[in-house]
PDB file of C-alpha atoms and ligand atoms in Angstrom:
ATOM      1  CA  UNK A 231     -64.074 -88.047 108.999  1.00 42.00           C
ATOM      2  CA  UNK A 232     -60.902 -86.056 108.254  1.00 46.00           C
ATOM      3  CA  UNK A 233     -59.532 -86.278 111.649  1.00 47.00           C
ATOM      4  CA  UNK A 234     -59.908 -90.071 111.776  1.00 48.00           C
ATOM      5  CA  UNK A 235     -57.905 -90.424 108.793  1.00 47.00           C
ATOM      6  CA  UNK A 236     -55.337 -87.830 109.780  1.00 49.00           C
ATOM      7  CA  UNK A 237     -54.791 -90.315 113.002  1.00 48.00           C
ATOM      8  CA  UNK A 238     -54.857 -93.533 111.014  1.00 48.00           C
ATOM      9  CA  UNK A 239     -51.843 -91.946 108.947  1.00 47.00           C
ATOM     10  CA  UNK A 240     -50.125 -90.398 111.999  1.00 47.00           C
ATOM     11  CA  UNK A 241     -50.542 -93.761 113.543  1.00 46.00           C
ATOM     12  CA  UNK A 242     -49.011 -95.739 110.731  1.00 48.00           C
ATOM     13  CA  UNK A 243     -46.115 -93.576 110.214  1.00 46.00           C
ATOM     14  CA  UNK A 244     -45.344 -94.148 113.946  1.00 46.00           C
ATOM     15  CA  UNK A 245     -45.644 -97.653 113.714  1.00 45.00           C
ATOM     16  CA  UNK A 246     -43.056 -97.289 110.640  1.00 47.00           C
ATOM     17  CA  UNK A 247     -40.916 -95.296 112.331  1.00 47.00           C
ATOM     18  CA  UNK A 248     -40.795 -97.671 115.143  1.00 46.00           C
ATOM     19  CA  UNK A 249     -40.095-100.661 112.821  1.00 49.00           C
ATOM     20  CA  UNK A 250     -37.340 -98.754 111.413  1.00 55.00           C
ATOM     21  CA  UNK A 251     -35.709 -98.270 114.797  1.00 60.00           C
ATOM     22  CA  UNK A 252     -35.639-101.782 115.639  1.00 78.00           C
ATOM     23  CA  UNK A 253     -32.323-103.396 114.702  1.00 91.00           C
ATOM     24  CA  UNK A 254     -32.941-106.422 111.894  1.00 96.00           C
ATOM     25  CA  UNK A 255     -32.591-109.956 113.337  1.00 98.00           C
ATOM     26  CA  UNK A 256     -29.395-111.655 112.589  1.00 98.00           C
ATOM     27  CA  UNK A 257     -31.579-114.723 112.075  1.00 98.00           C
ATOM     28  CA  UNK A 258     -32.399-115.787 108.553  1.00 98.00           C
ATOM     29  CA  UNK A 259     -35.762-117.519 109.777  1.00 98.00           C
ATOM     30  CA  UNK A 260     -36.645-114.478 111.662  1.00 98.00           C
ATOM     31  CA  UNK A 261     -36.419-112.115 108.874  1.00 98.00           C
ATOM     32  CA  UNK A 262     -39.185-110.919 106.599  1.00 98.00           C
ATOM     33  CA  UNK A 263     -38.238-110.824 102.759  1.00 98.00           C
ATOM     34  CA  UNK A 264     -37.973-107.331 102.560  1.00 98.00           C
ATOM     35  CA  UNK A 265     -35.993-107.063 105.829  1.00 98.00           C
ATOM     36  CA  UNK A 266     -33.723-109.889 104.441  1.00 98.00           C
ATOM     37  CA  UNK A 267     -32.947-107.814 101.518  1.00 98.00           C
ATOM     38  CA  UNK A 268     -32.112-104.712 104.105  1.00 98.00           C
ATOM     39  CA  UNK A 269     -29.960-107.723 105.803  1.00 98.00           C
ATOM     40  CA  UNK A 270     -27.964-108.599 102.939  1.00 98.00           C
ATOM     41  CA  UNK A 271     -27.127-104.664 102.133  1.00 97.00           C
ATOM     42  CA  UNK A 272     -26.235-104.616 106.445  1.00 97.00           C
ATOM     43  CA  UNK A 273     -23.935-107.687 106.071  1.00 98.00           C
ATOM     44  CA  UNK A 274     -22.443-106.646 102.743  1.00 97.00           C
ATOM     45  CA  UNK A 275     -23.187-110.282 101.301  1.00 98.00           C
ATOM     46  CA  UNK A 276     -21.897-111.975 104.425  1.00 98.00           C
ATOM     47  CA  UNK A 277     -23.478-114.957 105.915  1.00 98.00           C
ATOM     48  CA  UNK A 278     -22.700-117.270 108.617  1.00 98.00           C
ATOM     49  CA  UNK A 279     -23.493-121.255 109.064  1.00 98.00           C
ATOM     50  CA  UNK A 280     -23.113-122.256 112.389  1.00 98.00           C
ATOM     51  CA  UNK A 281     -22.353-125.914 112.031  1.00 98.00           C
ATOM     52  CA  UNK A 282     -23.107-128.517 114.774  1.00 98.00           C
ATOM     53  CA  UNK A 283     -24.399-131.856 115.036  1.00 98.00           C
ATOM     54  CA  UNK A 284     -26.794-134.368 117.348  1.00 98.00           C
ATOM     55  CA  UNK A 285     -25.001-136.593 119.417  1.00 98.00           C
ATOM     56  CA  UNK A 286     -24.685-137.717 122.982  1.00 98.00           C
ATOM     57  CA  UNK A 287     -22.879-134.903 125.150  1.00 98.00           C
ATOM     58  CA  UNK A 288     -21.926-137.368 128.005  1.00 97.00           C
ATOM     59  CA  UNK A 289     -24.546-137.885 131.023  1.00 98.00           C
ATOM     60  CA  UNK A 290     -24.536-133.786 131.542  1.00 98.00           C
ATOM     61  CA  UNK A 291     -24.839-132.332 128.122  1.00 98.00           C
ATOM     62  CA  UNK A 292     -27.974-132.583 125.907  1.00 98.00           C
ATOM     63  CA  UNK A 293     -28.116-134.000 122.384  1.00 98.00           C
ATOM     64  CA  UNK A 294     -27.594-130.639 120.581  1.00 98.00           C
ATOM     65  CA  UNK A 295     -25.106-128.798 122.926  1.00 98.00           C
ATOM     66  CA  UNK A 296     -22.388-128.403 120.113  1.00 97.00           C
ATOM     67  CA  UNK A 297     -25.098-126.500 117.612  1.00 97.00           C
ATOM     68  CA  UNK A 298     -26.603-124.621 120.819  1.00 98.00           C
ATOM     69  CA  UNK A 299     -23.441-123.463 122.015  1.00 98.00           C
ATOM     70  CA  UNK A 300     -21.709-122.479 118.292  1.00 98.00           C
ATOM     71  CA  UNK A 301     -25.260-120.754 117.290  1.00 98.00           C
ATOM     72  CA  UNK A 302     -25.176-118.687 120.868  1.00 98.00           C
ATOM     73  CA  UNK A 303     -21.626-117.320 120.321  1.00 98.00           C
ATOM     74  CA  UNK A 304     -22.151-116.616 116.552  1.00 98.00           C
ATOM     75  CA  UNK A 305     -25.245-114.616 117.261  1.00 98.00           C
ATOM     76  CA  UNK A 306     -23.298-112.772 120.072  1.00 98.00           C
ATOM     77  CA  UNK A 307     -21.096-111.982 117.567  1.00 98.00           C
ATOM     78  CA  UNK A 308     -23.136-110.417 115.159  1.00 98.00           C
ATOM     79  CA  UNK A 309     -23.937-107.645 117.803  1.00 98.00           C
ATOM     80  CA  UNK A 310     -20.326-106.495 116.882  1.00 97.00           C
ATOM     81  CA  UNK A 311     -20.327-107.347 113.724  1.00 98.00           C
ATOM     82  CA  UNK A 312     -23.446-107.947 111.634  1.00 98.00           C
ATOM     83  CA  UNK A 313     -23.814-110.765 109.482  1.00 98.00           C
ATOM     84  CA  UNK A 314     -27.044-113.230 108.676  1.00 98.00           C
ATOM     85  CA  UNK A 315     -26.841-116.483 110.555  1.00 98.00           C
ATOM     86  CA  UNK A 316     -28.316-119.471 109.016  1.00 98.00           C
ATOM     87  CA  UNK A 317     -30.906-121.614 110.655  1.00 98.00           C
ATOM     88  CA  UNK A 318     -30.083-124.467 112.678  1.00 98.00           C
ATOM     89  CA  UNK A 319     -27.859-126.983 110.604  1.00 98.00           C
ATOM     90  CA  UNK A 320     -26.540-130.354 112.057  1.00 98.00           C
ATOM     91  CA  UNK A 321     -25.956-132.717 108.671  1.00 98.00           C
ATOM     92  CA  UNK A 322     -22.367-133.110 109.802  1.00 98.00           C
ATOM     93  CA  UNK A 323     -20.016-136.048 110.615  1.00 98.00           C
ATOM     94  CA  UNK A 324     -20.641-138.242 113.866  1.00 98.00           C
ATOM     95  CA  UNK A 325     -20.239-142.434 112.890  1.00 98.00           C
ATOM     96  CA  UNK A 326     -18.518-142.455 115.848  1.00 98.00           C
ATOM     97  CA  UNK A 327     -21.477-141.941 118.189  1.00 98.00           C
ATOM     98  CA  UNK A 328     -23.474-144.192 116.314  1.00 98.00           C
ATOM     99  CA  UNK A 329     -23.666-146.633 119.029  1.00 98.00           C
ATOM    100  CA  UNK A 330     -25.709-143.938 121.455  1.00 98.00           C
ATOM    101  CA  UNK A 331     -28.763-142.931 121.500  1.00 98.00           C
ATOM    102  CA  UNK A 332     -30.128-139.927 119.677  1.00 98.00           C
ATOM    103  CA  UNK A 333     -27.333-139.608 117.615  1.00 98.00           C
ATOM    104  CA  UNK A 334     -28.140-138.731 113.772  1.00 98.00           C
ATOM    105  CA  UNK A 335     -25.387-139.551 111.641  1.00 98.00           C
ATOM    106  CA  UNK A 336     -26.195-138.859 108.045  1.00 98.00           C
ATOM    107  CA  UNK A 337     -24.443-140.685 105.056  1.00 98.00           C
ATOM    108  CA  UNK A 338     -21.116-139.098 103.821  1.00 98.00           C
ATOM    109  CA  UNK A 339     -22.517-138.136 100.350  1.00 98.00           C
ATOM    110  CA  UNK A 340     -25.555-136.612 101.860  1.00 98.00           C
ATOM    111  CA  UNK A 341     -23.234-134.216 104.121  1.00 98.00           C
ATOM    112  CA  UNK A 342     -21.279-133.126 101.340  1.00 98.00           C
ATOM    113  CA  UNK A 343     -24.258-133.000  99.137  1.00 98.00           C
ATOM    114  CA  UNK A 344     -26.441-131.125 101.565  1.00 98.00           C
ATOM    115  CA  UNK A 345     -23.731-128.635 102.469  1.00 98.00           C
ATOM    116  CA  UNK A 346     -22.989-127.778  98.877  1.00 98.00           C
ATOM    117  CA  UNK A 347     -26.787-127.001  98.219  1.00 98.00           C
ATOM    118  CA  UNK A 348     -26.974-125.339 101.141  1.00 98.00           C
ATOM    119  CA  UNK A 349     -23.929-122.703 100.382  1.00 98.00           C
ATOM    120  CA  UNK A 350     -25.261-122.673  96.848  1.00 98.00           C
ATOM    121  CA  UNK A 351     -28.987-121.448  98.127  1.00 98.00           C
ATOM    122  CA  UNK A 352     -26.986-119.099 100.457  1.00 98.00           C
ATOM    123  CA  UNK A 353     -25.366-117.748  97.609  1.00 98.00           C
ATOM    124  CA  UNK A 354     -28.246-117.637  95.191  1.00 98.00           C
ATOM    125  CA  UNK A 355     -29.894-115.336  97.852  1.00 98.00           C
ATOM    126  CA  UNK A 356     -27.153-112.776  97.841  1.00 98.00           C
ATOM    127  CA  UNK A 357     -24.337-114.749 100.466  1.00 98.00           C
ATOM    128  CA  UNK A 358     -21.265-113.742  98.247  1.00 98.00           C
ATOM    129  CA  UNK A 359     -18.997-114.629 101.255  1.00 98.00           C
ATOM    130  CA  UNK A 360     -20.393-117.788 103.718  1.00 98.00           C
ATOM    131  CA  UNK A 361     -18.849-118.402 106.668  1.00 98.00           C
ATOM    132  CA  UNK A 362     -18.849-122.125 108.042  1.00 98.00           C
ATOM    133  CA  UNK A 363     -18.212-121.723 111.890  1.00 98.00           C
ATOM    134  CA  UNK A 364     -17.498-125.256 113.324  1.00 97.00           C
ATOM    135  CA  UNK A 365     -18.747-126.251 116.738  1.00 97.00           C
ATOM    136  CA  UNK A 366     -18.110-129.871 116.509  1.00 97.00           C
ATOM    137  CA  UNK A 367     -14.746-131.394 116.691  1.00 96.00           C
ATOM    138  CA  UNK A 368     -16.235-134.518 114.301  1.00 97.00           C
ATOM    139  CA  UNK A 369     -16.465-131.768 111.452  1.00 98.00           C
ATOM    140  CA  UNK A 370     -13.277-130.649 111.406  1.00 97.00           C
ATOM    141  CA  UNK A 371     -12.077-132.925 108.496  1.00 97.00           C
ATOM    142  CA  UNK A 372     -15.271-132.487 106.541  1.00 98.00           C
ATOM    143  CA  UNK A 373     -15.637-128.894 106.814  1.00 98.00           C
ATOM    144  CA  UNK A 374     -12.015-128.680 105.608  1.00 98.00           C
ATOM    145  CA  UNK A 375     -12.321-131.257 102.812  1.00 98.00           C
ATOM    146  CA  UNK A 376     -15.617-129.371 101.585  1.00 98.00           C
ATOM    147  CA  UNK A 377     -14.101-125.849 101.718  1.00 98.00           C
ATOM    148  CA  UNK A 378     -11.158-127.830  99.192  1.00 98.00           C
ATOM    149  CA  UNK A 379     -13.512-128.921  97.086  1.00 98.00           C
ATOM    150  CA  UNK A 380     -15.005-125.723  96.179  1.00 98.00           C
ATOM    151  CA  UNK A 381     -12.687-125.391  93.524  1.00 98.00           C
ATOM    152  CA  UNK A 382     -13.980-128.129  91.738  1.00 98.00           C
ATOM    153  CA  UNK A 383     -15.996-125.754  89.576  1.00 98.00           C
ATOM    154  CA  UNK A 384     -16.327-121.963  89.002  1.00 98.00           C
ATOM    155  CA  UNK A 385     -18.376-120.359  92.174  1.00 98.00           C
ATOM    156  CA  UNK A 386     -19.655-116.668  92.396  1.00 97.00           C
ATOM    157  CA  UNK A 387     -19.076-116.909  96.030  1.00 98.00           C
ATOM    158  CA  UNK A 388     -16.239-117.731  98.515  1.00 98.00           C
ATOM    159  CA  UNK A 389     -16.733-120.418 101.324  1.00 98.00           C
ATOM    160  CA  UNK A 390     -14.290-119.675 104.386  1.00 98.00           C
ATOM    161  CA  UNK A 391     -14.590-121.844 107.421  1.00 98.00           C
ATOM    162  CA  UNK A 392     -13.780-120.901 111.276  1.00 97.00           C
ATOM    163  CA  UNK A 393     -12.942-123.305 113.933  1.00 91.00           C
ATOM    164  CA  UNK A 394     -14.340-121.970 116.818  1.00 79.00           C
ATOM    165  CA  UNK A 395     -13.683-124.377 119.257  1.00 80.00           C
ATOM    166  CA  UNK A 396     -12.176-123.549 122.369  1.00 80.00           C
ATOM    167  CA  UNK A 397     -10.460-120.201 123.677  1.00 86.00           C
ATOM    168  CA  UNK A 398      -6.487-119.318 123.388  1.00 78.00           C
ATOM    169  CA  UNK A 399      -4.951-120.653 126.767  1.00 81.00           C
ATOM    170  CA  UNK A 400      -4.610-118.232 129.705  1.00 85.00           C
ATOM    171  CA  UNK A 401      -8.002-116.409 128.427  1.00 92.00           C
ATOM    172  CA  UNK A 402      -9.469-114.899 131.832  1.00 95.00           C
ATOM    173  CA  UNK A 403     -12.168-116.893 133.827  1.00 96.00           C
ATOM    174  CA  UNK A 404     -12.233-120.043 131.272  1.00 96.00           C
ATOM    175  CA  UNK A 405      -9.488-122.356 132.958  1.00 95.00           C
ATOM    176  CA  UNK A 406     -10.851-125.851 134.081  1.00 96.00           C
ATOM    177  CA  UNK A 407     -11.590-126.362 138.048  1.00 97.00           C
ATOM    178  CA  UNK A 408      -8.667-128.967 137.823  1.00 97.00           C
ATOM    179  CA  UNK A 409      -6.820-130.970 135.058  1.00 97.00           C
ATOM    180  CA  UNK A 410      -8.410-133.594 133.066  1.00 97.00           C
ATOM    181  CA  UNK A 411     -11.936-132.405 133.280  1.00 97.00           C
ATOM    182  CA  UNK A 412     -12.591-130.799 129.815  1.00 96.00           C
ATOM    183  CA  UNK A 413     -13.077-132.827 126.540  1.00 96.00           C
ATOM    184  CA  UNK A 414     -16.061-133.774 124.649  1.00 96.00           C
ATOM    185  CA  UNK A 415     -18.972-133.068 126.938  1.00 97.00           C
ATOM    186  CA  UNK A 416     -16.933-132.388 129.744  1.00 97.00           C
ATOM    187  CA  UNK A 417     -16.495-129.229 131.949  1.00 98.00           C
ATOM    188  CA  UNK A 418     -16.187-126.889 129.504  1.00 97.00           C
ATOM    189  CA  UNK A 419     -18.864-127.533 126.953  1.00 97.00           C
ATOM    190  CA  UNK A 420     -21.210-128.148 129.469  1.00 98.00           C
ATOM    191  CA  UNK A 421     -20.182-124.582 131.216  1.00 98.00           C
ATOM    192  CA  UNK A 422     -20.595-123.461 127.658  1.00 98.00           C
ATOM    193  CA  UNK A 423     -24.252-124.535 127.539  1.00 98.00           C
ATOM    194  CA  UNK A 424     -25.146-123.344 130.845  1.00 98.00           C
ATOM    195  CA  UNK A 425     -24.136-119.726 129.531  1.00 98.00           C
ATOM    196  CA  UNK A 426     -27.271-120.019 127.639  1.00 98.00           C
ATOM    197  CA  UNK A 427     -29.306-122.887 128.557  1.00 98.00           C
ATOM    198  CA  UNK A 428     -28.571-123.426 132.466  1.00 98.00           C
ATOM    199  CA  UNK A 429     -32.257-125.518 132.745  1.00 98.00           C
ATOM    200  CA  UNK A 430     -31.190-128.275 130.043  1.00 98.00           C
ATOM    201  CA  UNK A 431     -27.607-129.000 131.739  1.00 98.00           C
ATOM    202  CA  UNK A 432     -27.223-131.629 134.349  1.00 98.00           C
ATOM    203  CA  UNK A 433     -23.879-131.484 135.548  1.00 98.00           C
ATOM    204  CA  UNK A 434     -24.900-132.935 138.853  1.00 98.00           C
ATOM    205  CA  UNK A 435     -25.290-136.189 136.671  1.00 98.00           C
ATOM    206  CA  UNK A 436     -21.760-135.826 135.751  1.00 97.00           C
ATOM    207  CA  UNK A 437     -20.315-138.874 137.635  1.00 95.00           C
ATOM    208  CA  UNK A 438     -23.216-141.604 136.518  1.00 98.00           C
ATOM    209  CA  UNK A 439     -20.804-142.364 133.543  1.00 97.00           C
ATOM    210  CA  UNK A 440     -16.896-142.653 133.252  1.00 98.00           C
ATOM    211  CA  UNK A 441     -15.274-139.982 131.039  1.00 98.00           C
ATOM    212  CA  UNK A 442     -11.781-141.405 131.570  1.00 98.00           C
ATOM    213  CA  UNK A 443      -9.394-142.246 128.669  1.00 98.00           C
ATOM    214  CA  UNK A 444      -9.408-145.882 128.420  1.00 98.00           C
ATOM    215  CA  UNK A 445      -6.383-145.671 125.754  1.00 97.00           C
ATOM    216  CA  UNK A 446      -7.188-149.322 124.418  1.00 98.00           C
ATOM    217  CA  UNK A 447      -5.251-149.041 121.164  1.00 97.00           C
ATOM    218  CA  UNK A 448      -1.731-148.050 120.973  1.00 95.00           C
ATOM    219  CA  UNK A 449      -0.284-147.132 117.822  1.00 96.00           C
ATOM    220  CA  UNK A 450       3.007-145.760 116.606  1.00 97.00           C
ATOM    221  CA  UNK A 451       2.659-141.853 116.192  1.00 96.00           C
ATOM    222  CA  UNK A 452       1.169-140.928 113.168  1.00 97.00           C
ATOM    223  CA  UNK A 453      -0.815-143.960 112.402  1.00 97.00           C
ATOM    224  CA  UNK A 454      -4.689-143.216 112.331  1.00 97.00           C
ATOM    225  CA  UNK A 455      -8.059-145.407 112.282  1.00 98.00           C
ATOM    226  CA  UNK A 456     -11.430-144.314 112.781  1.00 97.00           C
ATOM    227  CA  UNK A 457     -11.991-146.648 115.868  1.00 98.00           C
ATOM    228  CA  UNK A 458      -9.465-144.138 117.798  1.00 97.00           C
ATOM    229  CA  UNK A 459     -11.980-142.282 119.515  1.00 98.00           C
ATOM    230  CA  UNK A 460     -13.999-145.202 120.813  1.00 98.00           C
ATOM    231  CA  UNK A 461     -10.731-147.025 121.879  1.00 98.00           C
ATOM    232  CA  UNK A 462     -10.612-143.942 124.264  1.00 98.00           C
ATOM    233  CA  UNK A 463     -14.158-142.769 124.893  1.00 98.00           C
ATOM    234  CA  UNK A 464     -17.038-145.653 124.450  1.00 98.00           C
ATOM    235  CA  UNK A 465     -19.247-143.910 126.325  1.00 98.00           C
ATOM    236  CA  UNK A 466     -18.815-140.787 124.177  1.00 98.00           C
ATOM    237  CA  UNK A 467     -17.596-138.630 126.902  1.00 98.00           C
ATOM    238  CA  UNK A 468     -14.096-137.199 127.961  1.00 98.00           C
ATOM    239  CA  UNK A 469     -13.465-135.359 131.550  1.00 98.00           C
ATOM    240  CA  UNK A 470     -16.185-134.687 133.800  1.00 98.00           C
ATOM    241  CA  UNK A 471     -18.448-131.992 134.009  1.00 98.00           C
ATOM    242  CA  UNK A 472     -19.588-132.104 137.552  1.00 98.00           C
ATOM    243  CA  UNK A 473     -17.976-128.872 138.321  1.00 98.00           C
ATOM    244  CA  UNK A 474     -19.304-126.760 135.093  1.00 98.00           C
ATOM    245  CA  UNK A 475     -20.597-123.263 135.649  1.00 98.00           C
ATOM    246  CA  UNK A 476     -22.302-120.878 133.995  1.00 98.00           C
ATOM    247  CA  UNK A 477     -19.661-118.577 135.103  1.00 98.00           C
ATOM    248  CA  UNK A 478     -17.060-120.104 133.319  1.00 98.00           C
ATOM    249  CA  UNK A 479     -19.531-120.602 130.439  1.00 98.00           C
ATOM    250  CA  UNK A 480     -20.207-117.034 129.998  1.00 97.00           C
ATOM    251  CA  UNK A 481     -16.645-116.071 130.034  1.00 97.00           C
ATOM    252  CA  UNK A 482     -15.666-118.668 127.598  1.00 97.00           C
ATOM    253  CA  UNK A 483     -18.670-118.163 125.112  1.00 97.00           C
ATOM    254  CA  UNK A 484     -17.619-114.418 125.471  1.00 96.00           C
ATOM    255  CA  UNK A 485     -13.934-115.086 124.229  1.00 96.00           C
ATOM    256  CA  UNK A 486     -15.556-117.392 121.151  1.00 96.00           C
ATOM    257  CA  UNK A 487     -17.712-114.703 120.031  1.00 97.00           C
ATOM    258  CA  UNK A 488     -15.101-111.982 120.229  1.00 96.00           C
ATOM    259  CA  UNK A 489     -13.051-114.311 118.085  1.00 95.00           C
ATOM    260  CA  UNK A 490     -16.164-114.813 115.781  1.00 97.00           C
ATOM    261  CA  UNK A 491     -16.635-111.468 115.586  1.00 97.00           C
ATOM    262  CA  UNK A 492     -13.062-110.524 114.608  1.00 96.00           C
ATOM    263  CA  UNK A 493     -12.991-113.140 111.800  1.00 97.00           C
ATOM    264  CA  UNK A 494     -16.434-111.938 110.395  1.00 98.00           C
ATOM    265  CA  UNK A 495     -14.873-108.403 110.170  1.00 98.00           C
ATOM    266  CA  UNK A 496     -11.888-109.648 108.160  1.00 98.00           C
ATOM    267  CA  UNK A 497     -13.791-111.591 106.018  1.00 98.00           C
ATOM    268  CA  UNK A 498     -16.160-108.810 105.036  1.00 98.00           C
ATOM    269  CA  UNK A 499     -13.214-106.939 104.132  1.00 98.00           C
ATOM    270  CA  UNK A 500     -11.577-109.511 102.159  1.00 98.00           C
ATOM    271  CA  UNK A 501     -11.261-108.215  98.565  1.00 98.00           C
ATOM    272  CA  UNK A 502      -8.534-110.727  97.651  1.00 98.00           C
ATOM    273  CA  UNK A 503      -9.757-114.106  98.225  1.00 98.00           C
ATOM    274  CA  UNK A 504     -12.759-113.282  95.832  1.00 98.00           C
ATOM    275  CA  UNK A 505     -10.605-111.866  93.022  1.00 98.00           C
ATOM    276  CA  UNK A 506      -7.958-114.535  93.210  1.00 98.00           C
ATOM    277  CA  UNK A 507     -10.922-117.243  93.205  1.00 98.00           C
ATOM    278  CA  UNK A 508     -12.579-115.573  90.281  1.00 98.00           C
ATOM    279  CA  UNK A 509      -8.728-115.374  88.537  1.00 98.00           C
ATOM    280  CA  UNK A 510      -8.233-119.223  89.530  1.00 98.00           C
ATOM    281  CA  UNK A 511     -11.419-120.467  87.747  1.00 98.00           C
ATOM    282  CA  UNK A 512     -10.792-118.208  84.669  1.00 98.00           C
ATOM    283  CA  UNK A 513      -7.250-119.947  84.468  1.00 98.00           C
ATOM    284  CA  UNK A 514      -8.437-123.102  85.425  1.00 98.00           C
ATOM    285  CA  UNK A 515     -11.040-123.068  82.479  1.00 98.00           C
ATOM    286  CA  UNK A 516      -8.077-122.794  80.076  1.00 97.00           C
ATOM    287  CA  UNK A 517      -4.735-124.140  81.736  1.00 97.00           C
ATOM    288  CA  UNK A 518      -1.664-122.476  80.314  1.00 96.00           C
ATOM    289  CA  UNK A 519       2.025-121.123  81.919  1.00 94.00           C
TER     290      UNK A 519
HETATM  291 ZN1  LIG B 661     -19.233-132.515 119.022  1.00 82.79          ZN
END
């Protein structure tokens, strides 16, 4: 009897040691509640919110391309700089693709409210620094505006944003096969998709639609209108993904991951931002010179 109990104790001890040795997952949804508490300590209260979209990605890419790609690079970055990564998030701005199948275009107020409630809930769970990592060009203005609106009322957390689209020119292995093939759902984006999910990319279908710039709306520099993109690329496809390769995608997603890791490292260290935001809210409550 004593021997059996002893064995059971030894077994549970060795199981505990094994689970101890396993690194914490960076994925919010794959942590137990008690591991989540440990993860918040390991990340020093820093959490990433990779932000994608559901939209057509030409004939070669899938609807979730931006989300798949940005999560892939963000998760890769956490191997260098550990943070907790929020689950798939795609409540973004994509009205310009409403004419294409599979697009989910939430209303304007919902985009902002959903993002606010999401970061507030992340903060309530210990994320003092929240880094929105953008993977979709159409979200750029929304995210920047959202970051500005954070000063509207006092918060005990800080929102940072990171544009993780593209890599610095000249990064080894990331150049297009020829000029003009990159762009929305073009060679670069589909290559990135192939780095993690080659089985769902279809570069062989790339020429079934045109990704040419139709340039149908000529307006003086500085003039903006929402229909600009449709005027150029009505197929919601820019460039040509026929020569997309996993090798190029690997080099690009590695470079993007390095950039994200670098940003996360700096944000984790940042003490000035939180201090100044606190000071700002105190002064804003009672403005004086
Ligand atoms: Zn996009």
